[in-house]
PDB file of C-alpha atoms in Angstrom:
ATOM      1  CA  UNK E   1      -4.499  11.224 -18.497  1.00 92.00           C
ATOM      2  CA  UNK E   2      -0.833  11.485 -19.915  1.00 95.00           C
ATOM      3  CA  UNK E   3       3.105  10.963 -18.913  1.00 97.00           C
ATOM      4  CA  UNK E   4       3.596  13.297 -16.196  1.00 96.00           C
ATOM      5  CA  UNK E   5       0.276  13.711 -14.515  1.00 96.00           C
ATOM      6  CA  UNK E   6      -0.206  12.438 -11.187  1.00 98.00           C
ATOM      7  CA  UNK E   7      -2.716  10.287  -9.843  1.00 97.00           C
ATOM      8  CA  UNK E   8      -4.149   8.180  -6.701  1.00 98.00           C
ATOM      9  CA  UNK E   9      -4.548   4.548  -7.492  1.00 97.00           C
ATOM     10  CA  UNK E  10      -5.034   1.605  -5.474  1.00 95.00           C
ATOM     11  CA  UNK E  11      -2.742  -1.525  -6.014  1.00 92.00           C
ATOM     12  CA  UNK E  12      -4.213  -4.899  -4.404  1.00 86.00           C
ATOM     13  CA  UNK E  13      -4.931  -3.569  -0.884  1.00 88.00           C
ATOM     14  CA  UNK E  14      -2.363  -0.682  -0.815  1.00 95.00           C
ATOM     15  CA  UNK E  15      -3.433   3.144  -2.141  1.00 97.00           C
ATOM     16  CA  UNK E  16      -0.725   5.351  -3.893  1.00 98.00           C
ATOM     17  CA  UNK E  17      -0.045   8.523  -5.165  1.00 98.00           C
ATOM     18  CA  UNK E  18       2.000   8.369  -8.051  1.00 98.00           C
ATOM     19  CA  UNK E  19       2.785  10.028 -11.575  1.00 98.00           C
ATOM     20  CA  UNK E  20       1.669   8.434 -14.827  1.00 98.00           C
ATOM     21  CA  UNK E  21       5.077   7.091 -17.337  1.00 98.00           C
ATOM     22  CA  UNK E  22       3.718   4.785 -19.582  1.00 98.00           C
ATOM     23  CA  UNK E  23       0.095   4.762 -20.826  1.00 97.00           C
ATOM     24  CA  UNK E  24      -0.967   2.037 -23.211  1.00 97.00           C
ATOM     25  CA  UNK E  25      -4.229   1.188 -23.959  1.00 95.00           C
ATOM     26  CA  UNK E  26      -5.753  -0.662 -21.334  1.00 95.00           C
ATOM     27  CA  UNK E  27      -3.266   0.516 -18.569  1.00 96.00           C
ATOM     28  CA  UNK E  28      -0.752   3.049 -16.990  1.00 97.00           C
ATOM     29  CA  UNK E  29       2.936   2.393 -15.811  1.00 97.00           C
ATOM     30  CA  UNK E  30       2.824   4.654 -12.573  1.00 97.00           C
ATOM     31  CA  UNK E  31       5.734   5.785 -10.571  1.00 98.00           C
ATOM     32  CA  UNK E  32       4.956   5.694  -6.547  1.00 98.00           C
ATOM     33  CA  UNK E  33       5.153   8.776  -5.104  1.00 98.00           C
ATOM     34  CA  UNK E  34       3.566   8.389  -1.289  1.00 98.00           C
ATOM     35  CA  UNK E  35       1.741   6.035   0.303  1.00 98.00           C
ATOM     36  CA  UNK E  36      -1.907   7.124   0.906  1.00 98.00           C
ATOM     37  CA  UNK E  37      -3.134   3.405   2.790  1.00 97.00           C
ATOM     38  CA  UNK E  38      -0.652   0.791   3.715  1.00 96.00           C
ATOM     39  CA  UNK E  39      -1.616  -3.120   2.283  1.00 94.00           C
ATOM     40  CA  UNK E  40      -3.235  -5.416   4.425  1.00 88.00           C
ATOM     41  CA  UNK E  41      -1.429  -8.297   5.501  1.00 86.00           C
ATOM     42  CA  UNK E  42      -2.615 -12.081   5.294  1.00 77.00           C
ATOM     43  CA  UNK E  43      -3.625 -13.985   2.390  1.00 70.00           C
ATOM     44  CA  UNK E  44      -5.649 -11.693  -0.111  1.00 66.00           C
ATOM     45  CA  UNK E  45      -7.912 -14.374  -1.112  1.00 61.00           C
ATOM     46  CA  UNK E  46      -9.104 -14.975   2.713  1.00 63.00           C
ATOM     47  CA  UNK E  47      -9.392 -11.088   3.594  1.00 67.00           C
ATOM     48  CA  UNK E  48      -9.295 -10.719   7.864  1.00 67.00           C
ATOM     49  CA  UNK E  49      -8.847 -13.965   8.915  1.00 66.00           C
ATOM     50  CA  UNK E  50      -5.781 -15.561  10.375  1.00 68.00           C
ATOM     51  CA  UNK E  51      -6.463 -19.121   9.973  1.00 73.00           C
ATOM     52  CA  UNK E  52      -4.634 -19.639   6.562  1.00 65.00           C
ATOM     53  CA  UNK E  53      -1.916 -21.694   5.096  1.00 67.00           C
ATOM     54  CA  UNK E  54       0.572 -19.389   4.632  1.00 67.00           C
ATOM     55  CA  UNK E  55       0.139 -15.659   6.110  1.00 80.00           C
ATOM     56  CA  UNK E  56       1.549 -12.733   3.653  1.00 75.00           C
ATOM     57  CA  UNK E  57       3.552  -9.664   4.662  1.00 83.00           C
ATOM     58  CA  UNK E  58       2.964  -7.223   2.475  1.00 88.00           C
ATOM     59  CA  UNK E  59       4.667  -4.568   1.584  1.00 94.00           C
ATOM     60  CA  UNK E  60       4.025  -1.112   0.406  1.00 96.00           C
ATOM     61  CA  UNK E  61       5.298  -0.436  -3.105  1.00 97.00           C
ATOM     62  CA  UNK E  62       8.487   1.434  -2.439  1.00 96.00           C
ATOM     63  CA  UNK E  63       9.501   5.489  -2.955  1.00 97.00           C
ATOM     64  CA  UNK E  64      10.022   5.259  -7.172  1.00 97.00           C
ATOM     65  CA  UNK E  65       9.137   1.683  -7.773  1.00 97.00           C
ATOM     66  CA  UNK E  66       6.917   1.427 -10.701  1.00 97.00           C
ATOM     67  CA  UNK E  67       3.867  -0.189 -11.487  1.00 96.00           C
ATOM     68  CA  UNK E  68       1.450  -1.657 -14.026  1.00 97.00           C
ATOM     69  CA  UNK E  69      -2.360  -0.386 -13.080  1.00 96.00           C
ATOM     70  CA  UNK E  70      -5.662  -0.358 -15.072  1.00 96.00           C
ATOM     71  CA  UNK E  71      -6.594   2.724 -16.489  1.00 94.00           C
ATOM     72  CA  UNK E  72     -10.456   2.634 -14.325  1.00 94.00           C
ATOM     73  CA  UNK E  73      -8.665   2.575 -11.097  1.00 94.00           C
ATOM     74  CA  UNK E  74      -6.677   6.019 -11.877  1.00 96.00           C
ATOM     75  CA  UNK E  75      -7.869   9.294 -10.948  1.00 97.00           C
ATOM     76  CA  UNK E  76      -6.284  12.180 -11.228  1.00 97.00           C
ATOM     77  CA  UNK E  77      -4.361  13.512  -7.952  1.00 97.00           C
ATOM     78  CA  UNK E  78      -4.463  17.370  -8.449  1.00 94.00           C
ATOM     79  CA  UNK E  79      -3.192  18.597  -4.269  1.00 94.00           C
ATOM     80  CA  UNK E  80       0.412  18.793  -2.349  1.00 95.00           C
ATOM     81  CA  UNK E  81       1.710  15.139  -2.582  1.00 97.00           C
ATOM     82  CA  UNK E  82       3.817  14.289   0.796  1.00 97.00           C
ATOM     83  CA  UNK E  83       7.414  13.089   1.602  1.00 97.00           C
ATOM     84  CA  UNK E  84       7.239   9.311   1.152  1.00 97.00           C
ATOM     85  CA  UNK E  85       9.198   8.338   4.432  1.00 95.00           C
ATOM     86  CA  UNK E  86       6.493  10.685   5.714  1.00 95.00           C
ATOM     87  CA  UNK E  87       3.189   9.034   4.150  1.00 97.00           C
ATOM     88  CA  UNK E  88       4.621   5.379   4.391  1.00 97.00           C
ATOM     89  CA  UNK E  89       4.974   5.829   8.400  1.00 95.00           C
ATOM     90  CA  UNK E  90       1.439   7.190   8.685  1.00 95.00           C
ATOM     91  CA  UNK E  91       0.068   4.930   6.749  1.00 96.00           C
ATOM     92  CA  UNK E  92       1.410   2.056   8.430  1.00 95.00           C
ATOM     93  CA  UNK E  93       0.990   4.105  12.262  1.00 93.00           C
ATOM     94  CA  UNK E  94      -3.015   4.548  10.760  1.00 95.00           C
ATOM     95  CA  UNK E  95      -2.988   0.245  10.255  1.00 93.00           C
ATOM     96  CA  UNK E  96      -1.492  -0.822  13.148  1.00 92.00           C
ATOM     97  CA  UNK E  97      -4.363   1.212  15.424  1.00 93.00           C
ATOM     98  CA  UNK E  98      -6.812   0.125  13.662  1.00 93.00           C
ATOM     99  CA  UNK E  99      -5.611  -3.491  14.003  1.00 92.00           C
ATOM    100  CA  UNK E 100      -4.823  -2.556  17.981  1.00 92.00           C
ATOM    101  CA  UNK E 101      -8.717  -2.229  18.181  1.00 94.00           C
ATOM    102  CA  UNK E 102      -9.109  -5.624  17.221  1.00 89.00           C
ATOM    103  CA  UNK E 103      -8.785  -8.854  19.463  1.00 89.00           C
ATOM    104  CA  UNK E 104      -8.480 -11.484  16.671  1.00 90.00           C
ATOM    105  CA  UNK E 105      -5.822 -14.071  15.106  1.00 89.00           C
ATOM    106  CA  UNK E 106      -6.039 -11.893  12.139  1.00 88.00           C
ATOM    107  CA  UNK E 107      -5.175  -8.719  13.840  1.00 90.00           C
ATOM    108  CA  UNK E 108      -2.127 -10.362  16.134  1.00 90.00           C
ATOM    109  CA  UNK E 109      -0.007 -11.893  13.356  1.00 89.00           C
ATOM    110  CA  UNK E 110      -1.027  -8.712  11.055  1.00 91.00           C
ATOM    111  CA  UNK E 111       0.504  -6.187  14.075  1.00 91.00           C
ATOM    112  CA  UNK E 112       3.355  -9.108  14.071  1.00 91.00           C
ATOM    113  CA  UNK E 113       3.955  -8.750  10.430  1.00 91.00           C
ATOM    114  CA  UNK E 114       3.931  -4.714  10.282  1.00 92.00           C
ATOM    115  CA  UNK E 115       6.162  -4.722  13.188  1.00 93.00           C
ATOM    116  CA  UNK E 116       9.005  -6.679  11.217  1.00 92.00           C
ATOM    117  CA  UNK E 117       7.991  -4.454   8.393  1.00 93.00           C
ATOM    118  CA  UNK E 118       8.777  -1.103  10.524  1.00 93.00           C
ATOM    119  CA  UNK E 119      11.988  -1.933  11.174  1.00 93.00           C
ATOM    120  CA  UNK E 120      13.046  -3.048   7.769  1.00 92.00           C
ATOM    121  CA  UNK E 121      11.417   0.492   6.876  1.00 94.00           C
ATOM    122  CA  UNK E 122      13.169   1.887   9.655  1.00 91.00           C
ATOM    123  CA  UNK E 123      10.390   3.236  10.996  1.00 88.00           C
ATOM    124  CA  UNK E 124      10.714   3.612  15.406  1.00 80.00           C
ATOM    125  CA  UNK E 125       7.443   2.184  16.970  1.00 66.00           C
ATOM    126  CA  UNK E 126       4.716   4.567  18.092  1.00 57.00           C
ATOM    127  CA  UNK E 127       4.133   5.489  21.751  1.00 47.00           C
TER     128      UNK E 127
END
């Protein structure tokens, strides 16, 4: 892969679709086009539960930010890539029912964190 083509990568727990502007050896510098799977919230090292120290919101990598990835988690994104505003709300509608299926510590203060997160994406609440 080269400077220019797109791809879908994951980056800790999120999953992008972004086009390649760097490429050394070992790694790209991507550019973040849409957001394919919002990042989970909590502490990464103590996936699901809610029990920790110090609970994480997490962010999605915004429209243009760029990012360092390893070359083996790139592959090539070839189809129609969405609006961002677009992907980044249905990715983060997509979490927040999942985590609405749940009954657990985890899933409250994770539907607490996306919440503050919609509104600083300015995203309205669903239903």
């Amino acid at each position: 892969m080269e400077v220019g083509d797109k791809l879908v990568t994951t980056k800790k727990t999120g999953k992008y679709i972004g086009e390649i502007t760097q490429v050394f050896p070992d790694h790209y510098v991507f550019k973040v086009l849409a957001v394919l799977k919002h990042p989970a919230q909590g502490d990464l090292h103590h996936l699901n539960e809610g029990d920790v120290p110090f609970f994480h919101e997490r962010k999605a990598l915004a429209f243009g930010e760029q990012a360092n990835i390893p070359r083996k988690t790139a592959k090539p994104y070839n189809g129609e890539i969405p609006d961002y505003d677009a992907s980044l709300k249905t990715a983060v509608c997509e979490l927040m029912e999942k985590l609405e299926k749940e009954d657990t510590l985890y899933s409250r203060k994770s539907i607490a964190a996306l919440k503050s997160l919609m509104k600083e994406y300015g995203i309205s609440p669903v239903g």
